[in-house]
Coordinates of C-alpha atoms in Angstrom, one line a residue:
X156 CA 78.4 136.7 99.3
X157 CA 81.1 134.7 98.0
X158 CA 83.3 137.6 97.2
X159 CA 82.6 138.9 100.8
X160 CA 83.7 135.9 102.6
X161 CA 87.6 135.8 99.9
X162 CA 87.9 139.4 101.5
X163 CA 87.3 138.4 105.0
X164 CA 90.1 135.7 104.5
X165 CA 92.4 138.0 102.7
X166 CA 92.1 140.5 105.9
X167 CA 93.2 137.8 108.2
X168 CA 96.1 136.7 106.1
X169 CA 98.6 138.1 104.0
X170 CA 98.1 136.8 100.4
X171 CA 100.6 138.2 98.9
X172 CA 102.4 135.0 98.1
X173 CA 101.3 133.1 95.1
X174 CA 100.2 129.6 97.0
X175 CA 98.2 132.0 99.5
X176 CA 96.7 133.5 96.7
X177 CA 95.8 130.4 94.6
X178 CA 94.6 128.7 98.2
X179 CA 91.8 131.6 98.4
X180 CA 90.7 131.7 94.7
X181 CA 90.5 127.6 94.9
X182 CA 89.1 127.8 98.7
X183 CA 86.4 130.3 97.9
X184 CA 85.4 128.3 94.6
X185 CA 84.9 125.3 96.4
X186 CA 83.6 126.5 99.6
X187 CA 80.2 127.6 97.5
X188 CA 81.1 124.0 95.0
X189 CA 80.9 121.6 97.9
X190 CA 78.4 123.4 100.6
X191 CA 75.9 123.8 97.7
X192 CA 75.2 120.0 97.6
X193 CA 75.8 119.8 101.5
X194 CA 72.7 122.7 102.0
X195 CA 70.1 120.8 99.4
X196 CA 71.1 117.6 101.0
X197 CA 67.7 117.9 103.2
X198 CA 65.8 118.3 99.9
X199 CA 67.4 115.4 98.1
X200 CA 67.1 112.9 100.7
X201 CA 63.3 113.8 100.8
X202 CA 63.1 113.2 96.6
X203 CA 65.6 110.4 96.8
X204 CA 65.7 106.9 99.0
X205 CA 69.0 105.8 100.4
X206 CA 68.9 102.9 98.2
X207 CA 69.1 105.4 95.0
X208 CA 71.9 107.3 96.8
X209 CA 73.9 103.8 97.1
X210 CA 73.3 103.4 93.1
X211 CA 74.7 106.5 92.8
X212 CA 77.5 105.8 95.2
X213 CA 78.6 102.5 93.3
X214 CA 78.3 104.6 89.7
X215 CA 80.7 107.0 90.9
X216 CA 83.2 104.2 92.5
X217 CA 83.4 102.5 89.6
X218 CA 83.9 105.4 87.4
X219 CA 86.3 106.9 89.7
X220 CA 88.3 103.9 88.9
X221 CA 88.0 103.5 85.5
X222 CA 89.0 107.2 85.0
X223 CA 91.9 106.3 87.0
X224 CA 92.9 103.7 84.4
X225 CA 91.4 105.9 81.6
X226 CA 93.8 109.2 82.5
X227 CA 97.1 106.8 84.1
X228 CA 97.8 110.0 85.9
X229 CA 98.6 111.9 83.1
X230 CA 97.6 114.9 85.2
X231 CA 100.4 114.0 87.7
X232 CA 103.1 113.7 84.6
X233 CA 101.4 117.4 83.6
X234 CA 102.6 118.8 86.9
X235 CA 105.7 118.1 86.7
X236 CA 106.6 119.1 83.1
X237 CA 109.2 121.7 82.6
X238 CA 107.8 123.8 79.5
X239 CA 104.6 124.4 78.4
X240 CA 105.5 122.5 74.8
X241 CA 106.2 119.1 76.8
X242 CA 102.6 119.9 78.9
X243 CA 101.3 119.7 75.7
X244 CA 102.5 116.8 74.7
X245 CA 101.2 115.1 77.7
X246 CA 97.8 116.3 77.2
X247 CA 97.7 114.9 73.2
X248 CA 99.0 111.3 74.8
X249 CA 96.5 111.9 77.8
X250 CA 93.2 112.7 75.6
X251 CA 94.1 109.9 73.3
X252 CA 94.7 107.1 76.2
X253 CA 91.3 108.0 77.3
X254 CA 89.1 108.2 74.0
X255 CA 90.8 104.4 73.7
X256 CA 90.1 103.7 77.3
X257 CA 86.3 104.8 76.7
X258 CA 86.2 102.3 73.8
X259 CA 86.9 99.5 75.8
X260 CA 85.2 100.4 79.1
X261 CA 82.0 100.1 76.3
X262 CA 82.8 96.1 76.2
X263 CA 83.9 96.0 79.9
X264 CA 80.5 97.5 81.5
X265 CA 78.3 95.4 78.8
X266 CA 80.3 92.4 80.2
X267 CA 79.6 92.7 83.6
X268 CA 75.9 92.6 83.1
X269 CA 76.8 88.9 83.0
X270 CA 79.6 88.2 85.2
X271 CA 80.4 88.7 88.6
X272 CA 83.6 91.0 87.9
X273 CA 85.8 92.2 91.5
X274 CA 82.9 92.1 93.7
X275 CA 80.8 94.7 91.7
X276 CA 76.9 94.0 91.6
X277 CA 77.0 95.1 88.1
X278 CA 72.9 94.2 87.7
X279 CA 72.5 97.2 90.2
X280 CA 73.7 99.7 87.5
X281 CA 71.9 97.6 84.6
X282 CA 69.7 100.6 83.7
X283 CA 72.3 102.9 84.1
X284 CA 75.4 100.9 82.9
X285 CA 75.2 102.8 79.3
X286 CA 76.2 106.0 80.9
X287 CA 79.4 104.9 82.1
X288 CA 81.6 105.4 79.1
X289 CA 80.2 108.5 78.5
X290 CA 80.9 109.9 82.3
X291 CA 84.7 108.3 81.9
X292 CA 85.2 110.6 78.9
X293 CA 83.9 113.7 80.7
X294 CA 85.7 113.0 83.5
X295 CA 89.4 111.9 82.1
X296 CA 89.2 115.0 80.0
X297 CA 87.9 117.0 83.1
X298 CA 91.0 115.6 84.8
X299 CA 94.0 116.6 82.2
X300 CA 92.6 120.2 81.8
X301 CA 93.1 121.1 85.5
X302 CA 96.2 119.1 85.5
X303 CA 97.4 122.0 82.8
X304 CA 95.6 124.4 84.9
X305 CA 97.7 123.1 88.3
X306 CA 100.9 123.3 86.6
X307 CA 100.8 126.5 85.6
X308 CA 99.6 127.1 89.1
X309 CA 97.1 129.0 87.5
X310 CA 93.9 128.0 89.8
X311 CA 90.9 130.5 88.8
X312 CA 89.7 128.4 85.8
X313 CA 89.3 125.2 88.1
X314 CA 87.4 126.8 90.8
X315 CA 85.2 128.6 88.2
X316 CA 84.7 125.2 86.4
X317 CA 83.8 123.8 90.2
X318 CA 81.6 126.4 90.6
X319 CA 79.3 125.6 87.1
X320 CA 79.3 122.5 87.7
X321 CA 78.5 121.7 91.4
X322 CA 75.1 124.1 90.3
X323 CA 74.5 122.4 87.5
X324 CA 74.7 118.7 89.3
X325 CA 72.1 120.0 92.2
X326 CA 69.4 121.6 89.8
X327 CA 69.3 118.9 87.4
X328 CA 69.3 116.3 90.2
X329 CA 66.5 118.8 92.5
X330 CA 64.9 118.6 88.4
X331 CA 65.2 114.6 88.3
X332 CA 63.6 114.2 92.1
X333 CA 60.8 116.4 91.3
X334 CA 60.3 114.0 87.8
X335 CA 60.6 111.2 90.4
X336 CA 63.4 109.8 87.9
X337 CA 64.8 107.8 90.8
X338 CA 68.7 106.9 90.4
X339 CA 68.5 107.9 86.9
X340 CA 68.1 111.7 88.0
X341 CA 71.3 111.6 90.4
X342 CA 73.5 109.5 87.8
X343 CA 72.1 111.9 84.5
X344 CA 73.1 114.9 86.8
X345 CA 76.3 113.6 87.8
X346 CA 77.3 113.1 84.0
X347 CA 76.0 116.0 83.0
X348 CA 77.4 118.3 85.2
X349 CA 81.0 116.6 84.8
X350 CA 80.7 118.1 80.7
X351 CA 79.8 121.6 82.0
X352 CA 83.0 121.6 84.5
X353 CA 85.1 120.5 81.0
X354 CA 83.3 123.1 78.7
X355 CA 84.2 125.7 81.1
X356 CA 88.1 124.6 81.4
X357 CA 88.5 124.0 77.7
X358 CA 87.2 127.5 77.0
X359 CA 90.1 129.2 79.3
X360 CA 92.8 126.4 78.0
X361 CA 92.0 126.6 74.6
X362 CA 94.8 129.5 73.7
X363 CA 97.1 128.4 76.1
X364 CA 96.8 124.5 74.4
X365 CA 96.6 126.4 70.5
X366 CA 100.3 127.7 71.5
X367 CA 101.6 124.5 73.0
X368 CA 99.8 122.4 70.2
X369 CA 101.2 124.1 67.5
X370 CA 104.5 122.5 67.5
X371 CA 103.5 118.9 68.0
X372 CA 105.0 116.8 65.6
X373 CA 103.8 112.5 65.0
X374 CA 107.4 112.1 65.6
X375 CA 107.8 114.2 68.9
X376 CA 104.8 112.3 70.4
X377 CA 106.2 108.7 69.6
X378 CA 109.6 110.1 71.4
X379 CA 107.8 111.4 74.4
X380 CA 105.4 108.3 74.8
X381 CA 108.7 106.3 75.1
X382 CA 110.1 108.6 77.4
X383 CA 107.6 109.0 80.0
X384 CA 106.5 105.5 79.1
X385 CA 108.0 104.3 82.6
X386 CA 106.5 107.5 84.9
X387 CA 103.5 106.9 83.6
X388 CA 103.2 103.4 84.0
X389 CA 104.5 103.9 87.6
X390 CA 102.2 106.8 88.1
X391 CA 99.1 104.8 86.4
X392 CA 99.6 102.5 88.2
X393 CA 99.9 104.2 91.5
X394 CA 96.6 106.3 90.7
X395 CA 94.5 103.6 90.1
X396 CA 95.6 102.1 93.2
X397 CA 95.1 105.3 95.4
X398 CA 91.8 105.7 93.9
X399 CA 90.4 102.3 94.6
X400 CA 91.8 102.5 98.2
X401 CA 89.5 105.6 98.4
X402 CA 86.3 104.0 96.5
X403 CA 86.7 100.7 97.1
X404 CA 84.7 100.8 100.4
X405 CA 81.7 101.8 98.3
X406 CA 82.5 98.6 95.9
X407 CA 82.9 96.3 99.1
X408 CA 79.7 97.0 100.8
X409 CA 77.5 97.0 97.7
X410 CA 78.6 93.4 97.6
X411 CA 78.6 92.7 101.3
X412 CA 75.5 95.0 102.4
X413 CA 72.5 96.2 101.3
X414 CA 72.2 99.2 98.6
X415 CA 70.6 101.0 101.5
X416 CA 73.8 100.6 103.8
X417 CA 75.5 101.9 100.9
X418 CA 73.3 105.3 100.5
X419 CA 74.1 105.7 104.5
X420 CA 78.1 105.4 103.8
X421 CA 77.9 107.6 100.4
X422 CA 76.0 110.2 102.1
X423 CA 77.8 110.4 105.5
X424 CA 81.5 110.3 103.6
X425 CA 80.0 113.7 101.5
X426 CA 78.8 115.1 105.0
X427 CA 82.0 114.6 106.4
X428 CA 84.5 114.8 103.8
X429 CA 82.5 117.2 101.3
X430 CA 82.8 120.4 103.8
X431 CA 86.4 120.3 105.2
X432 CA 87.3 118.9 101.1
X433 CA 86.7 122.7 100.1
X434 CA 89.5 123.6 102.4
X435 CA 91.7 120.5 102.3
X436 CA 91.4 120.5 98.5
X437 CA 92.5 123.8 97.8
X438 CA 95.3 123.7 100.3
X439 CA 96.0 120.1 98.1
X440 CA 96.2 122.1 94.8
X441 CA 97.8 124.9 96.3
X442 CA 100.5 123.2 98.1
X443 CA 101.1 121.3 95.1
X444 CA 101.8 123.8 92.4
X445 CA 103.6 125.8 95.5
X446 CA 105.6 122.9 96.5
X447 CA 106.6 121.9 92.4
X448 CA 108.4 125.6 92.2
X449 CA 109.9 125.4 96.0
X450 CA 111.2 121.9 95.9
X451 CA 114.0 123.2 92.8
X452 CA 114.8 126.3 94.7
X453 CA 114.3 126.9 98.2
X454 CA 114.0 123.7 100.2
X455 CA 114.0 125.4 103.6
X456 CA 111.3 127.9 102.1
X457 CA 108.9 124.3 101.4
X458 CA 109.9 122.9 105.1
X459 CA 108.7 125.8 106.7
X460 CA 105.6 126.1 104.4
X461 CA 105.3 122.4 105.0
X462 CA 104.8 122.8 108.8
X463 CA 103.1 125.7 109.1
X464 CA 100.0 124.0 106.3
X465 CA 100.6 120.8 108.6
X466 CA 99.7 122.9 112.2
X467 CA 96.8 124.5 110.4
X468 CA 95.3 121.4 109.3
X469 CA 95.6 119.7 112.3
X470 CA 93.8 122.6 113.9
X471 CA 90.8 122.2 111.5
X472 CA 90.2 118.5 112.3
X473 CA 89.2 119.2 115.9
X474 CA 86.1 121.0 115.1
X475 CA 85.6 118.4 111.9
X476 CA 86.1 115.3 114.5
X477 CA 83.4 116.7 117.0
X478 CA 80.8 117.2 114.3
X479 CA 81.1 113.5 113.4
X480 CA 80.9 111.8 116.9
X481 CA 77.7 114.2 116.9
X482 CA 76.1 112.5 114.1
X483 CA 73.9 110.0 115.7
X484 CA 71.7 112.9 117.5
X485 CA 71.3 115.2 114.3
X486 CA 71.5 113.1 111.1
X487 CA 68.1 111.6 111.5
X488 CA 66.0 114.8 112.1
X489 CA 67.9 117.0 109.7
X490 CA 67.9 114.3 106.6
X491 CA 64.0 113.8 107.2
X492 CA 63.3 110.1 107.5
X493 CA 63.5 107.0 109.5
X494 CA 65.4 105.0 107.0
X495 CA 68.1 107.5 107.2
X496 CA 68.3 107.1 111.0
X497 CA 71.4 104.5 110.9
X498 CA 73.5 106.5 109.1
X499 CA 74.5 108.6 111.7
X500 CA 76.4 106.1 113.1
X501 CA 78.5 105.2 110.2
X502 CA 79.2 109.0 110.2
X503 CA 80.5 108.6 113.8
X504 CA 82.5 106.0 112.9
X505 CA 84.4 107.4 109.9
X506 CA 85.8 110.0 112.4
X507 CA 89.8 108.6 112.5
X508 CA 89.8 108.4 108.9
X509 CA 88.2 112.0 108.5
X510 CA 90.9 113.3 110.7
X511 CA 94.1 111.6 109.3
X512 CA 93.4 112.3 105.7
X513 CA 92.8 115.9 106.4
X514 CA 96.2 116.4 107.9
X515 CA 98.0 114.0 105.7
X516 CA 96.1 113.8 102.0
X517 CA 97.1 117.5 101.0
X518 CA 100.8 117.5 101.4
X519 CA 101.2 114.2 99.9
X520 CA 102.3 115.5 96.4
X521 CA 105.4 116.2 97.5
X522 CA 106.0 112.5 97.4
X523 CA 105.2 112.7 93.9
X524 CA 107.3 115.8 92.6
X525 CA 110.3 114.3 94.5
X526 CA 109.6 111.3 92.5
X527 CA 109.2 108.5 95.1
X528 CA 106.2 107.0 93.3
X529 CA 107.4 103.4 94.0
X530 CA 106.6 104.0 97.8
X531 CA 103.4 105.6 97.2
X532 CA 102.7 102.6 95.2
X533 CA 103.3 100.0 97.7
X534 CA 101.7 102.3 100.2
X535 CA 98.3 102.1 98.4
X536 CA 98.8 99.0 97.5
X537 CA 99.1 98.1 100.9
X538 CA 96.0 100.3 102.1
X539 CA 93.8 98.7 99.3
X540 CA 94.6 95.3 100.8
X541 CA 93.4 96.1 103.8
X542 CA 90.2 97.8 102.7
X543 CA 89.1 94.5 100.8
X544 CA 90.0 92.3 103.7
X545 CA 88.5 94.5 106.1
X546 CA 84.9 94.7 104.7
X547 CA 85.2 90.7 103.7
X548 CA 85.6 89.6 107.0
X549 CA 82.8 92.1 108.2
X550 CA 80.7 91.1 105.3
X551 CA 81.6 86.8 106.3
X552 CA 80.9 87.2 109.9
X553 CA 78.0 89.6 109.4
X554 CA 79.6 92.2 111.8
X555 CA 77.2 95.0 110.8
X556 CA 78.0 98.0 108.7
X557 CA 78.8 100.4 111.5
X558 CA 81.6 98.2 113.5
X559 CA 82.9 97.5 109.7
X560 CA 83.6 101.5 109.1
X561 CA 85.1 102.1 112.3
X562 CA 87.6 99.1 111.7
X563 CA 88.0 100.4 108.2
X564 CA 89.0 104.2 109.5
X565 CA 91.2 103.5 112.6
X566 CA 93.0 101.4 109.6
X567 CA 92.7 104.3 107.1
X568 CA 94.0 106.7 110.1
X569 CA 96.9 103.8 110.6
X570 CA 97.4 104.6 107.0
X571 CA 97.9 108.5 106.4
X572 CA 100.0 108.8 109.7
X573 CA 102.5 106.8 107.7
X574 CA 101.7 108.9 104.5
X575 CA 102.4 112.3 106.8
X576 CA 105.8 110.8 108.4
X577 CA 107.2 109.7 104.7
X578 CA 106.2 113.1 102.9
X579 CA 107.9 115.1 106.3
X580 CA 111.1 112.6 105.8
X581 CA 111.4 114.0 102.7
X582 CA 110.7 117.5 103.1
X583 CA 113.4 117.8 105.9
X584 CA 116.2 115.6 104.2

């Protein structure tokens, strides 16, 4: 089925070029990766209560985060390295940064269970707070491997490694619902899964990394530590930035709302983001190790690209945007229960924010490559800002959860059209 539908896109466009060619290995990967957890949705919702999707939704927050701040972007730094000896380097600094990391998130999480720490209900995750550590590691490493994979713009391990482990994370969660294991079951197969994505990439990497390994010297990692010390604390610091912009909305509610609310956002951001995300993420990946190669040779070769990815994008939000506004008259009957009757209405409301960040988020790394971290930086900076005051005010003045969202996307939308106009200023000048 899945090698039926790659065909059908390869007869409607020519993929003879290689960022055509990595979009449908990536898109085809992720098409079955992402609409797998979409289709058992109905099931889950039926084993699980929105109040254990909302513990699941403030888990993966937090340890989207913290892998942030475990990885500083080492990935991004991976992208843009010149020869496969200095990638390896990266990778070395990058796996030790986040076995270190892992250590101290160990102290950090056990702290929390005591303290009120940036408006996390840490006793929420009290049974599951042990896990944490363990999911950083699985995930940091999970991160550097693609970012060797995306350099090399070598996509087919990373879709196959989506592949295992999007099926791994629905049968051991359909496994935990059936065991009634509550939250447990969907935080377990979330970790889990995460280690059978890194087995997968480590097992195509591992020759590749043997070659680039082999001539890493104590000394030659001390001299490039100090010379990407300054990208990477730039980039570090811009990733964790950009990801708590993105997962900080989960944070905010679980502090202003209830952990129900919270299962109705987390669920409706999958339903909207997790379909178009195979598309918009392997155009992302695509684009970037595409964009890496034209930006140093043919820059009117990357505008064109750059508009036509842009026009196509724009095109796929329509249909996107329609289904969301819809959500109020199907979410309820398809998801099974009452309680789950509200969250069609936050999915209506996260429609401006669905649409900008599928026409913006993917073409963004050019912002990167041409090195203008510092504005991305502010820019998230800026849209994080807004996210916490946005969902404090609704949380003081007890606006509701719905009228929250929708102020938080026409923000968000606000947001990635400045994103889009930045990365096209640099394209063309």
């Amino acid at each position: 089925m899945l090698r039926a539908w790659r065909r059908k896109l390869q007869s409607h466009f020519d993929a003879s070029s290689r960022f055509k060619k990595n979009f449908l290995r990536v898109a085809s990967a992720s098409v079955f990766a992402q609409a797998l957890p979409i289709l058992a949705s109905p099931i889950m919702t039926r084993l699980y209560s929105p109040h254990d999707f909302g513990v699941l939704a403030l888990f993966v927050a937090l340890l989207g985060v913290s892998v942030a701040m475990a990885t500083m972007r080492f990935d991004w730094l991976l992208a843009a390295a010149h020869t496969r000896k200095a990638a390896a380097h990266i990778v070395v600094l990058g796996v030790l940064f986040v076995v270190l990391a892992c250590l101290a998130f160990v102290g950090i999480c056990f702290f929390g269970l005591y303290h009120e720490v940036a408006f996390v209900d840490w006793h929420t995750l009290d049974r599951f707070i042990w896990l944490m550590p363990v999911a950083v590691l699985g995930s940091g490493l999970q991160t550097l491997l693609s970012g060797w994979f995306i350099r090399a713009a070598h996509l087919t391990p990373v879709a196959r490694a989506r592949i295992r482990q999007s099926l791994a994370v629905v049968a051991l969660g359909l496994i935990g619902g059936v065991h009634a294991l509550g939250a447990l079951g969907l935080i377990a197969a979330t970790v889990l899964g995460t280690f059978i994505g890194v087995g997968g990439l480590f097992r195509s990497a591992r020759n590749d990394l043997a070659l680039g390994l082999a001539h890493i010297r104590t000394l030659s990692l001390f001299a490039k530590a100090r010379s990407i010390r300054r990208r990477m604390l730039v980039s570090g610091a811009t990733g964790i930035i950009n990801v708590s912009g993105l997962l900080l909305p989960a944070i905010m509610i679980s502090h202003y709302f209830s952990a129900v609310e919270l299962g109705w956002y987390a669920l409706m951001q999958r339903l909207a983001t997790g379909p178009v995300g195979t598309v918009t993420g392997a155009v992302g990946q695509s684009f970037w190790g595409e964009a890496r190669s034209l930006s140093h040779t043919d820059t009117r070769a990357l505008q064109t690209l750059f508009e036509r990815t842009s026009s196509r994008l724009a095109l796929l939000s329509i249909p996107v945007a329609a289904a969301c506004l819809a959500g109020p008259w199907y979410v309820g009957p398809i998801f099974g229960r009452e309680e789950w009757q509200g969250a069609g209405k936050v999915l209506a409301a996260l429609t401006p924010f669905v649409v900008a960040q599928i026409i913006a988020a993917p073409l963004s790394s050019v912002i990167t490559i041409k090195r203008h971290e510092k504005w991305l930086f502010f820019w998230d900076l800026t849209r994080t800002l807004f996210v916490i005051a946005v969902f404090s005010v609704g949380g003081y003045y007890g606006i509701g959860l719905t009228t929250a969202v929708l102020w938080y996307a026409i923000g968000m939308a606000v947001m990635y059209a400045l994103l889009f106009c930045k990365t096209r200023r640099i394209i063309c000048a």
